[in-house]
Coordinates of C-alpha atoms in Angstrom, one line a residue:
X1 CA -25.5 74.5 -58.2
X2 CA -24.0 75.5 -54.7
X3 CA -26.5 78.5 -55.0
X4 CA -28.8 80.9 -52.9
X5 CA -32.0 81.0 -54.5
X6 CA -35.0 83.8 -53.3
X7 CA -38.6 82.1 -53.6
X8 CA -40.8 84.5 -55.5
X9 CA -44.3 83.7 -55.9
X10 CA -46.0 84.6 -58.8
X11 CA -48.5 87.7 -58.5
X12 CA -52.4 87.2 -58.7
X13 CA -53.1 87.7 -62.6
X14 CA -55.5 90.2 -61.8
X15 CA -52.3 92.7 -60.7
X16 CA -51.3 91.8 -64.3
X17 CA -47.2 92.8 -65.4
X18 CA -47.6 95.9 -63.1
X19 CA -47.5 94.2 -59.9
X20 CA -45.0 91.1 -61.0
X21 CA -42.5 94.2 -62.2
X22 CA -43.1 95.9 -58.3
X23 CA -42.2 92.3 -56.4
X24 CA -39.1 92.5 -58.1
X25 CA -38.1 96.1 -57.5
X26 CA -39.2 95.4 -53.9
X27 CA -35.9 92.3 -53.7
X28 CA -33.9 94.8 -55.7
X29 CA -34.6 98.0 -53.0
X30 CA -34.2 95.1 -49.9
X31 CA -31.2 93.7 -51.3
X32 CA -29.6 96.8 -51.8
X33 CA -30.8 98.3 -48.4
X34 CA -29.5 94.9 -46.4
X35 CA -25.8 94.5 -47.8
X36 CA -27.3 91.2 -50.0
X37 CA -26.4 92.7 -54.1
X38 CA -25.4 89.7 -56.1
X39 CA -26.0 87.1 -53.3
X40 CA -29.2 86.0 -54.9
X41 CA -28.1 84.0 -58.0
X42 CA -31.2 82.3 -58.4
X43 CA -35.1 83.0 -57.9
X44 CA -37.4 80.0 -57.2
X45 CA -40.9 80.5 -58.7
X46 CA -43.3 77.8 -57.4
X47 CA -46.1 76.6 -60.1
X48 CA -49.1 77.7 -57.7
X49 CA -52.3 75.9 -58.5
X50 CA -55.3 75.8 -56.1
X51 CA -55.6 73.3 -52.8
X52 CA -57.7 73.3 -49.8
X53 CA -60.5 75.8 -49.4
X54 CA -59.2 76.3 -45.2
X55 CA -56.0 78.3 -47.0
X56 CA -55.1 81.2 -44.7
X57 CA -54.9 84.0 -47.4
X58 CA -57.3 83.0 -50.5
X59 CA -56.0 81.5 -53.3
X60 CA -56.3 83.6 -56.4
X61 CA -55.5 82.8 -59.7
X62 CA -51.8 83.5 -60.6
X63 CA -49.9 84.0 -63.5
X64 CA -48.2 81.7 -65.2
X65 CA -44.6 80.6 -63.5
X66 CA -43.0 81.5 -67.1
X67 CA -44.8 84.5 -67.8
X68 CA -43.8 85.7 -64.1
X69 CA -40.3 84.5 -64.8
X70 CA -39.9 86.7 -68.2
X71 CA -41.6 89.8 -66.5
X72 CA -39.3 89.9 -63.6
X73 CA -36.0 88.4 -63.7
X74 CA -34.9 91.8 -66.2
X75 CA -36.1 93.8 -63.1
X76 CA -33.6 92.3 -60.7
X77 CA -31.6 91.0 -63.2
X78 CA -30.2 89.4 -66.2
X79 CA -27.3 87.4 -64.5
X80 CA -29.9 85.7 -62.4
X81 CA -30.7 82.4 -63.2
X82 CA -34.3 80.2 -62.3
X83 CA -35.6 77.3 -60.6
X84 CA -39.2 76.3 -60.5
X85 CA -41.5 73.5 -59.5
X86 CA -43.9 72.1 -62.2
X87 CA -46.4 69.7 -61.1
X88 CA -46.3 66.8 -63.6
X89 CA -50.0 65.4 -63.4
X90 CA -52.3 67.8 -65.4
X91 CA -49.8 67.5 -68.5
X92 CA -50.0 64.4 -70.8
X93 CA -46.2 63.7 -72.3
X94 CA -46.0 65.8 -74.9
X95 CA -47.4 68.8 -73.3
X96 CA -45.0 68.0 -70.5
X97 CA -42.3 67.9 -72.5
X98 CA -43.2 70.9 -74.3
X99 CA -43.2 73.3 -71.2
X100 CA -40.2 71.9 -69.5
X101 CA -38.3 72.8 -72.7
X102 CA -40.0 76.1 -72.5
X103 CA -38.5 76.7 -68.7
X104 CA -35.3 75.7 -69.5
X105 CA -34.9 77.5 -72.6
X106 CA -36.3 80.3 -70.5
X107 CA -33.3 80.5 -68.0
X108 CA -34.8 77.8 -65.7
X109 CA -31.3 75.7 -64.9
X110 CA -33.4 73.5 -61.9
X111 CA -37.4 72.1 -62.5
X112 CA -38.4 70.5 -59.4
X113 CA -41.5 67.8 -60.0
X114 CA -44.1 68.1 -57.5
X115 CA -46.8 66.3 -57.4
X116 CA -50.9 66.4 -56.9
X117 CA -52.4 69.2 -54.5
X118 CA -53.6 67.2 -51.0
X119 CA -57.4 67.6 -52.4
X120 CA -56.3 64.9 -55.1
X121 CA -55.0 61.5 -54.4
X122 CA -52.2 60.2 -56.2
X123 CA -52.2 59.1 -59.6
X124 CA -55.5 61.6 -60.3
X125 CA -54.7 63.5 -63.1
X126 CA -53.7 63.1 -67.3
X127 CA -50.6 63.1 -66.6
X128 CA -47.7 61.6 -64.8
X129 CA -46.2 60.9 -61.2
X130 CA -43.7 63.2 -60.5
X131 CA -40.9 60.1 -60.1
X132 CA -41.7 58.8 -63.2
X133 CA -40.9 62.4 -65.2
X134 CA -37.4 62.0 -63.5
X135 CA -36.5 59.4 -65.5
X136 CA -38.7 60.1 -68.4
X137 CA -36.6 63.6 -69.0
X138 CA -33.2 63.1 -68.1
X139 CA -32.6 64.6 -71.7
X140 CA -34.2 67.9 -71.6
X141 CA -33.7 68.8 -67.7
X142 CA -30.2 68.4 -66.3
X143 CA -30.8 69.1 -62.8
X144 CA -34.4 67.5 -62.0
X145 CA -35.6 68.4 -58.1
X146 CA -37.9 66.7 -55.6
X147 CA -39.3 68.1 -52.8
X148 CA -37.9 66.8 -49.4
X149 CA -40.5 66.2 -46.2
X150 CA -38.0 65.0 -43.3
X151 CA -40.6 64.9 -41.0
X152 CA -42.7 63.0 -42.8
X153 CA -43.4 59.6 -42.2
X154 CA -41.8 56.9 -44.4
X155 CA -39.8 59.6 -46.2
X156 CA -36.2 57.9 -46.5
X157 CA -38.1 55.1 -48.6
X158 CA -39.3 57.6 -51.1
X159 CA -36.5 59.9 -51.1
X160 CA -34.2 57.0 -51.8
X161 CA -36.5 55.8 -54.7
X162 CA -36.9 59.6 -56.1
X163 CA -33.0 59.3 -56.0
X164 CA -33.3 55.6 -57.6
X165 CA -35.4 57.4 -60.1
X166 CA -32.9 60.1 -61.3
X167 CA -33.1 63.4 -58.9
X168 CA -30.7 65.2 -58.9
X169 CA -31.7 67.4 -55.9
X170 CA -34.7 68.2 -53.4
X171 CA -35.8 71.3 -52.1
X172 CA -36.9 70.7 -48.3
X173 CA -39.8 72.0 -47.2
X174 CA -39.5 75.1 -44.6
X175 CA -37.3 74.0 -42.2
X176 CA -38.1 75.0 -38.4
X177 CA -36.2 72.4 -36.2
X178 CA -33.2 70.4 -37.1
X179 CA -35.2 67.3 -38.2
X180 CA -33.2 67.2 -41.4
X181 CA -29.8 66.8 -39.6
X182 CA -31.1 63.5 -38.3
X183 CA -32.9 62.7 -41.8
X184 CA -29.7 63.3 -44.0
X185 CA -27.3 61.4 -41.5
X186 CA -29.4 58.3 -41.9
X187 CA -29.7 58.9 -45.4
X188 CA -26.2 59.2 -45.9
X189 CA -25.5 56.0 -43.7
X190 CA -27.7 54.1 -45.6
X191 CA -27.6 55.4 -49.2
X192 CA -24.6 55.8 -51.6
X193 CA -27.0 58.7 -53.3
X194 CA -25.7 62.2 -52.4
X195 CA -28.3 65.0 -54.6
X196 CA -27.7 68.3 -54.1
X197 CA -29.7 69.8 -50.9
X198 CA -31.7 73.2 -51.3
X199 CA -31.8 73.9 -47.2
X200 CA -35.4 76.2 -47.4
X201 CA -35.6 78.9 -44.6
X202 CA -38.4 81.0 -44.0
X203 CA -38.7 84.4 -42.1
X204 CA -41.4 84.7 -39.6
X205 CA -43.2 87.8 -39.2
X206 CA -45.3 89.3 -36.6
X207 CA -48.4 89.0 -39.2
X208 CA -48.0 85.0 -38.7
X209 CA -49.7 85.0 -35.3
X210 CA -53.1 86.4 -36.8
X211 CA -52.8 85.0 -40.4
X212 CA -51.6 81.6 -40.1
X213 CA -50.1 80.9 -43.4
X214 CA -46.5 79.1 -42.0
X215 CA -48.5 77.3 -39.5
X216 CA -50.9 76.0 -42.6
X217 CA -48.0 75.4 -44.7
X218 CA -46.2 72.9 -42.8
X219 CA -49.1 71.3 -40.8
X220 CA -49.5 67.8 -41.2
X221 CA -52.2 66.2 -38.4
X222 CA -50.8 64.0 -35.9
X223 CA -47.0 64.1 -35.9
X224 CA -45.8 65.0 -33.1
X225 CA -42.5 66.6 -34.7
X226 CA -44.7 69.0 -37.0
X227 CA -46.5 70.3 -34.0
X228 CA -43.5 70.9 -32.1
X229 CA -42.4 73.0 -35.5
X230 CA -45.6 74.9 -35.2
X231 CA -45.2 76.0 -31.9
X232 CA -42.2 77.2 -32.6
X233 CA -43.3 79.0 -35.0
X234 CA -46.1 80.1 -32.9
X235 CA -43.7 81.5 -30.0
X236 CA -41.2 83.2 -32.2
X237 CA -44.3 85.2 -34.5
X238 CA -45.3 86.8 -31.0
X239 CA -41.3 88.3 -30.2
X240 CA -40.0 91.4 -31.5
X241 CA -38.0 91.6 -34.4
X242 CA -34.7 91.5 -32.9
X243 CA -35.8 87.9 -31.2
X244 CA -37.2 86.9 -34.8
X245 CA -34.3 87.0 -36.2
X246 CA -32.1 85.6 -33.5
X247 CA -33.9 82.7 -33.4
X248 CA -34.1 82.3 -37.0
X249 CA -30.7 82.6 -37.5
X250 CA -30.0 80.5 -34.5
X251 CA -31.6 77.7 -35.9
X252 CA -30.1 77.9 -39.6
X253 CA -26.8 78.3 -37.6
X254 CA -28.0 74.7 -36.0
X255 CA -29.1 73.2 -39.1
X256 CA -26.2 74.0 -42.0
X257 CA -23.3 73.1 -39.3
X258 CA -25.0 69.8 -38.9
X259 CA -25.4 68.7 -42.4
X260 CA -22.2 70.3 -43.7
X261 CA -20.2 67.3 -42.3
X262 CA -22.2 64.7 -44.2
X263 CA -21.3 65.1 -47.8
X264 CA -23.8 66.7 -49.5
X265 CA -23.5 69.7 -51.8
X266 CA -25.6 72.4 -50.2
X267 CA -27.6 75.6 -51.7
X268 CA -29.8 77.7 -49.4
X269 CA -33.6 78.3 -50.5
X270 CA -34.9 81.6 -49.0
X271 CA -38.8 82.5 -48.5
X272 CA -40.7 85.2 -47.3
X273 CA -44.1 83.8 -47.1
X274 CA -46.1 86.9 -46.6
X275 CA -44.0 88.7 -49.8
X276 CA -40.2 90.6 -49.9
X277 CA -39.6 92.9 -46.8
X278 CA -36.5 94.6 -45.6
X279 CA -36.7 92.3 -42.3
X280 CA -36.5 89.6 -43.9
X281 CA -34.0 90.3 -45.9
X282 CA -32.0 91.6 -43.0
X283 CA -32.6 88.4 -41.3
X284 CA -31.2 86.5 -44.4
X285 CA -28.1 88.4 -44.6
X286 CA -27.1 87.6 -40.9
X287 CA -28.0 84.0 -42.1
X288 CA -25.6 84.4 -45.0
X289 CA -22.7 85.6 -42.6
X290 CA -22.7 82.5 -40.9
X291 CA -22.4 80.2 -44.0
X292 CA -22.6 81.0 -47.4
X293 CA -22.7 78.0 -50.3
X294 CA -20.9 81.2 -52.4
X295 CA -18.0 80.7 -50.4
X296 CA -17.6 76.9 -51.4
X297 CA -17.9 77.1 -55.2

């Protein structure tokens, strides 16, 4: 896809068309205000569905990824394309295949499988593993995602069998070290598989060091490489603008020189956590003027 692609997340359903319609006039207005007009060639819509109860900023319920999709891609739009994550366990296999043709008729060229929330254990659910609906729809999805973890423990072994099992690329999760420059190198040294890489970068605003949402994202208890992450996140939340976005743009700087080497195809995922802003946006851009995957279609 060699694309940038803005992650939007779907509005709580009790803002209704209203507020999905004023998210995307709020990317159009930073867009236009930051230099970044037709850069964006794709928007990411995660599937949101409930987790732990200890989540920063409650979890409402939100409208449907497809409904969302339909509402606001004519606001910013109609050249931009979709990508999405579907979780595959609370859909037997016809319903599955139902809604994936529904994305992809829809304008969804990517579905990434994702699979149980961490209050369920794997396997819960009618439906099916996310590895298994990689090869079990090879027909109706062309470009079928995974979500990459590189600091994860015993992640090459199940990114090599996701590969095994027909992805065709993985979205990282938020990326705040270069982790995934050691990850892809072993990959690469060990693998013959070479998906597509979505590199996901986040802005960090001020808001993070009373909220906590990045820091809950990414936590995962007792690795030591995840904590370092947080405190990163921790010491840049507490700087001013100017040294947010340095050190932001510093580190994506880090991070796409040292994968571009290792023969991967390479998008850029983009996320605001706490919703659109013009700083974030303006951080992006000076991200974009380092490397852009535009530049190597």
């Amino acid at each position: 896809m060699k694309t940038i692609a803005l992650e939007l997340v779907p509005p709580n359903l009790d803002g209704g068309v209203e507020e999905a319609v004023e998210v995307g006039q709020k990317v159009v207005d930073s867009c236009r205000a930051t230099g970044m007009t037709d850069q964006i060639k794709h928007l990411m819509i995660p599937g949101m569905i409930a987790e732990d109860p200890d989540r920063p900023i409650e979890m409402k319920p939100k409208m449907d990824t497809l409904d969302f999709w339909e509402t606001v891609r004519p606001v910013i739009g109609e050249d931009v394309r979709g990508l999405c994550t579907q979780v595959t366990a609370f859909h037997d296999k016809p319903q599955l295949t139902e809604r994936l043709r529904s994305l992809r008729n829809s304008g969804m060229d990517g579905i990434t499988f994702v699979g149980v929330p961490r209050t369920m254990s794997d396997g819960d659910g009618p439906g099916m593993p996310p590895t298994d609906a990689l090869s079990e729809f090879t027909d109706v999805v062309d470009n079928r995602g995974v979500i990459l973890i590189p600091t994860r423990e015993g992640e090459q072994g199940r990114f090599n069998f996701k590969c095994d099992s027909g992805a065709t690329f993985a979205m990282t999760q938020l990326l705040f070290s270069e982790a995934i420059v050691d990850f892809l190198a072993d990959f690469a040294r060990q693998t013959p598989h070479r998906p597509e890489i979505l590199l996901s970068f986040g802005f960090i605003p001020s808001a993070e060091t009373k909220v906590g949402l990045i820091d809950w994202l990414i936590q995962d208890p007792g690795n030591d490489v995840v904590k370092q992450e947080q405190e990163f996140v921790a010491r840049v939340a507490e700087k001013s603008f100017a040294e947010r976005k340095k050190a932001v743009v510093d580190l994506y700087k880090r991070v796409v020189d040292g994968v571009g080497e290792l023969g991967f195809p390479l998008s850029i995922h983009l996320e605001a956590p706490y919703g659109p802003s013009k700083p974030a946006f303006e951080t992006f851009a000076e991200m974009l003027d380092h490397w852009s995957p535009l530049n190597d279609r």
